[in-house]
Amino acid sequence: GPYYVFKDGGCEVMVCSVAGGDIPIDAGSLSDQFKTKNDTKMIEAGSGPLKGTKALADVNVEDYDIVFFAGGHGTCVDFPTDEVGAAVSKAFKAGKVVAAVCHGPMALVNATTSDGEALVKGKKVAVFTDVEEGQVGLTEKVPFLLEAKMKALGAEVQSADPWSDQAVRDGRLVTGQNPQSSVSV
């Protein structure tokens, strides 16, 4: 969803991925229950921006004004790593806006401040809730529940009803709860 919000707003958008190459999209994220109008637009356009992407390690996040992490269940494994955490930390320390939606906040799990604290400690965030994870039947499949992890890291999780549009801004950190929040973020 957000890709077209940025493009239509006149922003130059560069899409990258953890490994580089074509970005795989889990089938669940493309079901009619979760697909947004902008998702349909991307699919109908051939998903070009999601093909042949640069690897995150080859991108200097300091060169961008906003670093945005999209969601999907694949991020539950790809994002909570030291490499992704370091990229988030670097962007935030450089004064950039860091944004994430749905499971995208998995990218924040290993991010730290310059004093070594969890980046999310004391910050307001919205993330895919433990209730929503249960409703999609994947509680036992994900490595950890994102909402519980954010709370354990000291974040103030602000949740709306399941599948409601919920976006939260805390300074330069902008997060959204679920696919319905992707455009609001």
mmCIF file of C-alpha atoms in Angstrom:
data_model
loop_
_atom_site.group_PDB
_atom_site.id
_atom_site.type_symbol
_atom_site.label_atom_id
_atom_site.label_comp_id
_atom_site.label_asym_id
_atom_site.label_seq_id
_atom_site.Cartn_x
_atom_site.Cartn_y
_atom_site.Cartn_z
ATOM 1 C CA GLY A 1 0.000 0.000 0.000
ATOM 2 C CA PRO A 2 2.480 2.706 1.011
ATOM 3 C CA TYR A 3 4.629 2.458 -2.139
ATOM 4 C CA TYR A 4 2.041 4.344 -4.184
ATOM 5 C CA VAL A 5 1.336 6.841 -1.405
ATOM 6 C CA PHE A 6 5.004 7.854 -1.536
ATOM 7 C CA LYS A 7 5.225 7.751 -5.367
ATOM 8 C CA ASP A 8 1.973 9.664 -5.858
ATOM 9 C CA GLY A 9 3.224 12.193 -3.296
ATOM 10 C CA GLY A 10 6.246 12.940 -5.489
ATOM 11 C CA CYS A 11 8.828 10.943 -3.532
ATOM 12 C CA GLU A 12 11.642 9.011 -5.129
ATOM 13 C CA VAL A 13 11.244 5.442 -3.857
ATOM 14 C CA MET A 14 13.909 2.750 -3.815
ATOM 15 C CA VAL A 15 12.852 -0.741 -2.760
ATOM 16 C CA CYS A 16 15.411 -3.076 -1.225
ATOM 17 C CA SER A 17 15.201 -6.407 0.587
ATOM 18 C CA VAL A 18 17.269 -8.300 3.107
ATOM 19 C CA ALA A 19 18.797 -10.662 0.538
ATOM 20 C CA GLY A 20 18.335 -8.620 -2.627
ATOM 21 C CA GLY A 21 16.688 -9.944 -5.763
ATOM 22 C CA ASP A 22 12.981 -10.614 -6.151
ATOM 23 C CA ILE A 23 10.963 -10.140 -2.975
ATOM 24 C CA PRO A 24 8.811 -13.180 -2.178
ATOM 25 C CA ILE A 25 5.322 -12.361 -0.950
ATOM 26 C CA ASP A 26 3.563 -14.882 1.262
ATOM 27 C CA ALA A 27 0.243 -16.072 -0.134
ATOM 28 C CA GLY A 28 -1.587 -15.098 3.050
ATOM 29 C CA SER A 29 -0.681 -11.454 2.525
ATOM 30 C CA LEU A 30 -2.250 -11.546 -0.919
ATOM 31 C CA SER A 31 -5.561 -13.052 0.156
ATOM 32 C CA ASP A 32 -8.619 -10.896 -0.433
ATOM 33 C CA GLN A 33 -8.951 -10.450 3.344
ATOM 34 C CA PHE A 34 -5.690 -8.488 3.524
ATOM 35 C CA LYS A 35 -5.051 -7.145 0.012
ATOM 36 C CA THR A 36 -5.394 -3.394 -0.331
ATOM 37 C CA LYS A 37 -6.257 -1.393 -3.456
ATOM 38 C CA ASN A 38 -2.592 -0.449 -3.787
ATOM 39 C CA ASP A 39 -1.585 -4.122 -3.530
ATOM 40 C CA THR A 40 -3.911 -4.875 -6.440
ATOM 41 C CA LYS A 41 -2.451 -1.934 -8.358
ATOM 42 C CA MET A 42 1.091 -3.284 -7.796
ATOM 43 C CA ILE A 43 0.118 -6.792 -8.923
ATOM 44 C CA GLU A 44 -1.669 -5.477 -12.021
ATOM 45 C CA ALA A 45 1.464 -3.432 -12.863
ATOM 46 C CA GLY A 46 3.596 -6.599 -12.748
ATOM 47 C CA SER A 47 5.165 -5.955 -9.321
ATOM 48 C CA GLY A 48 8.220 -4.389 -11.020
ATOM 49 C CA PRO A 49 9.533 -2.517 -7.951
ATOM 50 C CA LEU A 50 9.675 -5.825 -6.044
ATOM 51 C CA LYS A 51 11.933 -7.476 -8.621
ATOM 52 C CA GLY A 52 15.718 -7.287 -8.780
ATOM 53 C CA THR A 53 16.004 -5.286 -5.564
ATOM 54 C CA LYS A 54 19.268 -4.260 -3.932
ATOM 55 C CA ALA A 55 20.271 -6.041 -0.728
ATOM 56 C CA LEU A 56 19.816 -3.966 2.434
ATOM 57 C CA ALA A 57 23.536 -4.407 3.196
ATOM 58 C CA ASP A 58 24.326 -2.616 -0.097
ATOM 59 C CA VAL A 59 22.166 0.410 0.738
ATOM 60 C CA ASN A 60 23.330 3.384 2.783
ATOM 61 C CA VAL A 61 20.210 4.173 4.796
ATOM 62 C CA GLU A 62 21.648 7.599 5.607
ATOM 63 C CA ASP A 63 21.049 8.578 1.959
ATOM 64 C CA TYR A 64 17.258 8.438 2.427
ATOM 65 C CA ASP A 65 14.800 10.611 4.333
ATOM 66 C CA ILE A 66 12.538 7.706 5.285
ATOM 67 C CA VAL A 67 13.326 4.044 5.827
ATOM 68 C CA PHE A 68 10.123 2.001 5.675
ATOM 69 C CA PHE A 69 9.706 -1.673 6.589
ATOM 70 C CA ALA A 70 6.671 -3.404 5.095
ATOM 71 C CA GLY A 71 5.049 -6.362 6.796
ATOM 72 C CA GLY A 72 4.041 -9.889 5.898
ATOM 73 C CA HIS A 73 4.841 -13.070 7.770
ATOM 74 C CA GLY A 74 8.191 -13.532 5.996
ATOM 75 C CA THR A 75 9.499 -10.562 7.952
ATOM 76 C CA CYS A 76 9.094 -12.568 11.170
ATOM 77 C CA VAL A 77 12.260 -14.426 10.190
ATOM 78 C CA ASP A 78 13.985 -11.900 7.913
ATOM 79 C CA PHE A 79 13.782 -8.744 10.057
ATOM 80 C CA PRO A 80 14.673 -9.545 13.696
ATOM 81 C CA THR A 81 18.395 -9.880 12.922
ATOM 82 C CA ASP A 82 21.485 -7.949 13.931
ATOM 83 C CA GLU A 83 21.969 -6.761 10.335
ATOM 84 C CA VAL A 84 18.489 -5.261 10.051
ATOM 85 C CA GLY A 85 18.664 -3.885 13.587
ATOM 86 C CA ALA A 86 21.944 -2.141 12.721
ATOM 87 C CA ALA A 87 20.394 -0.561 9.604
ATOM 88 C CA VAL A 88 17.428 0.721 11.627
ATOM 89 C CA SER A 89 19.739 2.045 14.348
ATOM 90 C CA LYS A 90 21.952 3.793 11.789
ATOM 91 C CA ALA A 91 18.975 5.455 10.077
ATOM 92 C CA PHE A 92 17.452 6.603 13.349
ATOM 93 C CA LYS A 93 20.768 7.931 14.692
ATOM 94 C CA ALA A 94 21.170 9.869 11.415
ATOM 95 C CA GLY A 95 17.881 11.674 12.044
ATOM 96 C CA LYS A 96 15.837 9.749 9.483
ATOM 97 C CA VAL A 97 12.195 8.762 9.830
ATOM 98 C CA VAL A 98 11.869 5.037 10.490
ATOM 99 C CA ALA A 99 8.476 3.553 9.693
ATOM 100 C CA ALA A 100 7.046 0.048 9.746
ATOM 101 C CA VAL A 101 3.643 -1.569 9.415
ATOM 102 C CA CYS A 102 2.004 -4.863 10.394
ATOM 103 C CA HIS A 103 4.898 -7.330 10.957
ATOM 104 C CA GLY A 104 7.370 -4.735 9.639
ATOM 105 C CA PRO A 105 8.166 -3.634 13.211
ATOM 106 C CA MET A 106 10.063 -6.937 13.480
ATOM 107 C CA ALA A 107 12.845 -4.723 12.055
ATOM 108 C CA LEU A 108 12.848 -2.748 15.317
ATOM 109 C CA VAL A 109 13.501 -5.751 17.584
ATOM 110 C CA ASN A 110 17.329 -5.559 17.439
ATOM 111 C CA ALA A 111 17.570 -1.798 16.872
ATOM 112 C CA THR A 112 19.271 0.206 19.607
ATOM 113 C CA THR A 113 19.937 3.795 20.558
ATOM 114 C CA SER A 114 23.446 5.214 20.799
ATOM 115 C CA ASP A 115 23.511 4.242 24.497
ATOM 116 C CA GLY A 116 22.663 0.613 23.733
ATOM 117 C CA GLU A 117 19.021 0.686 24.873
ATOM 118 C CA ALA A 118 16.261 -0.845 22.762
ATOM 119 C CA LEU A 119 15.190 1.783 20.212
ATOM 120 C CA VAL A 120 11.529 1.209 21.104
ATOM 121 C CA LYS A 121 12.025 1.532 24.874
ATOM 122 C CA GLY A 122 9.658 4.207 26.145
ATOM 123 C CA LYS A 123 8.242 4.845 22.656
ATOM 124 C CA LYS A 124 4.657 4.495 21.471
ATOM 125 C CA VAL A 125 4.245 1.897 18.731
ATOM 126 C CA ALA A 126 1.518 0.013 16.890
ATOM 127 C CA VAL A 127 2.290 -3.538 15.756
ATOM 128 C CA PHE A 128 0.484 -6.658 14.595
ATOM 129 C CA THR A 129 -1.247 -7.696 17.796
ATOM 130 C CA ASP A 130 -1.114 -11.020 19.570
ATOM 131 C CA VAL A 131 -4.907 -11.244 19.111
ATOM 132 C CA GLU A 132 -4.587 -10.736 15.339
ATOM 133 C CA GLU A 133 -1.847 -13.392 15.188
ATOM 134 C CA GLY A 134 -4.222 -15.788 16.929
ATOM 135 C CA GLN A 135 -7.028 -14.907 14.543
ATOM 136 C CA VAL A 136 -4.894 -15.848 11.529
ATOM 137 C CA GLY A 137 -3.886 -19.083 13.262
ATOM 138 C CA LEU A 138 -0.131 -18.461 13.234
ATOM 139 C CA THR A 139 0.634 -17.948 16.929
ATOM 140 C CA GLU A 140 2.576 -21.219 17.058
ATOM 141 C CA LYS A 141 4.335 -20.620 13.717
ATOM 142 C CA VAL A 142 5.998 -17.255 14.322
ATOM 143 C CA PRO A 143 9.287 -17.176 16.281
ATOM 144 C CA PHE A 144 7.686 -14.860 18.876
ATOM 145 C CA LEU A 145 4.604 -12.701 19.232
ATOM 146 C CA LEU A 146 5.483 -9.179 18.108
ATOM 147 C CA GLU A 147 3.230 -7.303 20.520
ATOM 148 C CA ALA A 148 4.598 -9.238 23.513
ATOM 149 C CA LYS A 149 8.178 -8.696 22.300
ATOM 150 C CA MET A 150 7.681 -4.943 21.928
ATOM 151 C CA LYS A 151 6.279 -4.749 25.455
ATOM 152 C CA ALA A 152 9.241 -6.791 26.760
ATOM 153 C CA LEU A 153 11.583 -4.280 25.085
ATOM 154 C CA GLY A 154 9.844 -1.441 26.912
ATOM 155 C CA ALA A 155 7.638 -0.092 24.127
ATOM 156 C CA GLU A 156 4.213 1.353 24.849
ATOM 157 C CA VAL A 157 2.067 -0.653 22.416
ATOM 158 C CA GLN A 158 -1.049 1.218 21.328
ATOM 159 C CA SER A 159 -3.521 -1.254 19.856
ATOM 160 C CA ALA A 160 -6.881 -0.727 18.239
ATOM 161 C CA ASP A 161 -9.525 -3.376 17.667
ATOM 162 C CA PRO A 162 -8.282 -6.208 15.458
ATOM 163 C CA TRP A 163 -8.088 -5.287 11.771
ATOM 164 C CA SER A 164 -8.688 -1.594 12.479
ATOM 165 C CA ASP A 165 -6.552 1.150 10.963
ATOM 166 C CA GLN A 166 -4.112 2.151 13.717
ATOM 167 C CA ALA A 167 -1.026 4.257 13.011
ATOM 168 C CA VAL A 168 1.137 5.771 15.746
ATOM 169 C CA ARG A 169 3.824 8.421 15.500
ATOM 170 C CA ASP A 170 6.369 8.944 18.251
ATOM 171 C CA GLY A 171 8.806 11.533 16.972
ATOM 172 C CA ARG A 172 10.602 10.029 13.967
ATOM 173 C CA LEU A 173 9.246 6.534 14.623
ATOM 174 C CA VAL A 174 6.014 5.762 12.756
ATOM 175 C CA THR A 175 4.303 2.380 13.059
ATOM 176 C CA GLY A 176 1.069 0.722 12.026
ATOM 177 C CA GLN A 177 -0.823 -2.243 13.414
ATOM 178 C CA ASN A 178 -1.860 -4.285 10.379
ATOM 179 C CA PRO A 179 -2.487 -4.206 6.607
ATOM 180 C CA GLN A 180 -5.424 -1.844 7.121
ATOM 181 C CA SER A 181 -2.934 0.675 8.573
ATOM 182 C CA SER A 182 -0.468 0.602 5.682
ATOM 183 C CA VAL A 183 -1.611 3.796 3.971
ATOM 184 C CA SER A 184 -2.014 5.724 7.244
ATOM 185 C CA VAL A 185 1.594 5.023 8.215
#
